[in-house]
Coordinates of C-alpha atoms in Angstrom, one line a residue:
X27 CA 0.0 0.0 0.1
X28 CA 1.4 3.3 -0.9
X29 CA 1.1 6.5 0.9
X30 CA 0.0 9.8 -0.8
X31 CA 2.6 12.4 -0.7
X32 CA 0.1 14.9 0.6
X33 CA -2.9 14.2 2.8
X34 CA -5.1 16.0 0.5
X35 CA -4.1 14.5 -2.7
X36 CA -6.3 11.9 -4.3
X37 CA -5.4 9.0 -6.5
X38 CA -7.9 8.2 -9.4
X39 CA -9.8 5.1 -8.8
X40 CA -8.3 2.1 -10.8
X41 CA -11.4 1.5 -13.0
X42 CA -12.6 5.2 -13.4
X43 CA -13.7 6.5 -16.8
X44 CA -11.7 9.3 -18.3
X45 CA -13.2 12.6 -17.8
X46 CA -15.2 13.9 -20.7
X47 CA -14.1 17.4 -22.1
X48 CA -16.4 20.3 -20.8
X49 CA -18.5 22.3 -23.3
X50 CA -18.3 25.9 -23.1
X51 CA -21.1 27.5 -21.2
X52 CA -22.6 29.2 -24.2
X53 CA -22.5 27.7 -27.6
X54 CA -23.3 31.0 -29.3
X55 CA -22.0 34.6 -28.7
X56 CA -24.7 37.0 -27.7
X57 CA -24.1 40.7 -28.9
X58 CA -26.4 43.5 -27.8
X59 CA -26.3 46.8 -29.5
X60 CA -27.7 50.1 -28.2
X61 CA -30.7 51.4 -30.4
X62 CA -28.6 54.2 -31.8
X63 CA -26.1 51.8 -33.1
X64 CA -28.7 50.6 -35.6
X65 CA -30.7 53.9 -36.0
X66 CA -27.8 56.2 -36.9
X67 CA -26.3 54.1 -39.8
X68 CA -29.9 53.7 -41.1
X69 CA -30.6 57.4 -41.1
X70 CA -27.2 58.2 -42.6
X71 CA -27.9 55.6 -45.4
X72 CA -31.4 56.9 -46.2
X73 CA -30.0 60.6 -46.4
X74 CA -27.3 59.6 -48.8
X75 CA -29.8 57.7 -50.8
X76 CA -32.3 60.6 -51.0
X77 CA -29.4 62.8 -52.2
X78 CA -28.3 60.4 -54.9
X79 CA -32.0 60.0 -56.1
X80 CA -32.6 63.7 -56.6
X81 CA -29.4 65.3 -58.1
X82 CA -31.4 67.8 -60.2
X83 CA -31.7 70.1 -57.2
X84 CA -27.9 70.5 -56.7
X85 CA -26.3 73.6 -57.9
X86 CA -22.8 74.2 -58.6
X87 CA -20.7 76.7 -56.6
X88 CA -20.1 79.9 -58.7
X89 CA -16.8 81.1 -56.7
X90 CA -13.5 79.4 -56.0
X91 CA -13.9 77.4 -52.8
X92 CA -11.6 78.8 -50.0
X93 CA -10.0 75.3 -49.4
X94 CA -9.0 75.2 -53.1
X95 CA -7.4 78.5 -52.9
X96 CA -5.4 77.7 -49.8
X97 CA -4.1 74.4 -51.3
X98 CA -3.1 76.3 -54.4
X99 CA -1.2 78.9 -52.4
X100 CA 0.4 76.5 -50.2
X101 CA 1.7 74.4 -53.3
X102 CA 3.0 77.8 -54.8
X103 CA 4.9 78.8 -51.6
X104 CA 6.3 75.1 -51.4
X105 CA 7.5 75.3 -54.9
X106 CA 9.6 78.2 -54.6

C-alpha cells in the first residue's frame, strides 16, 4: 500500500472513466447593441440615398472654394 505524498491529494480510482471534455457555457455569442448603433447608420444611409436620387436640385458653386485657394497657395509657396 502506498502512502500519498500529501494528505489532501487523491489518486484516481483504478477503474474510473476518463473525464469528458467540458463544453463551453454558451454555444453562441450574444451581442447586444444600443438602439442608436442601428438607427444612426440607417438614417445616414437614407439621407445619402435621397441625395443620390435627386441630383437635379444640386447647384454648382460659382466662386472658387476657399480650401482650393488655400491648397493652391500652399503648393505655390512650397515650389519656390
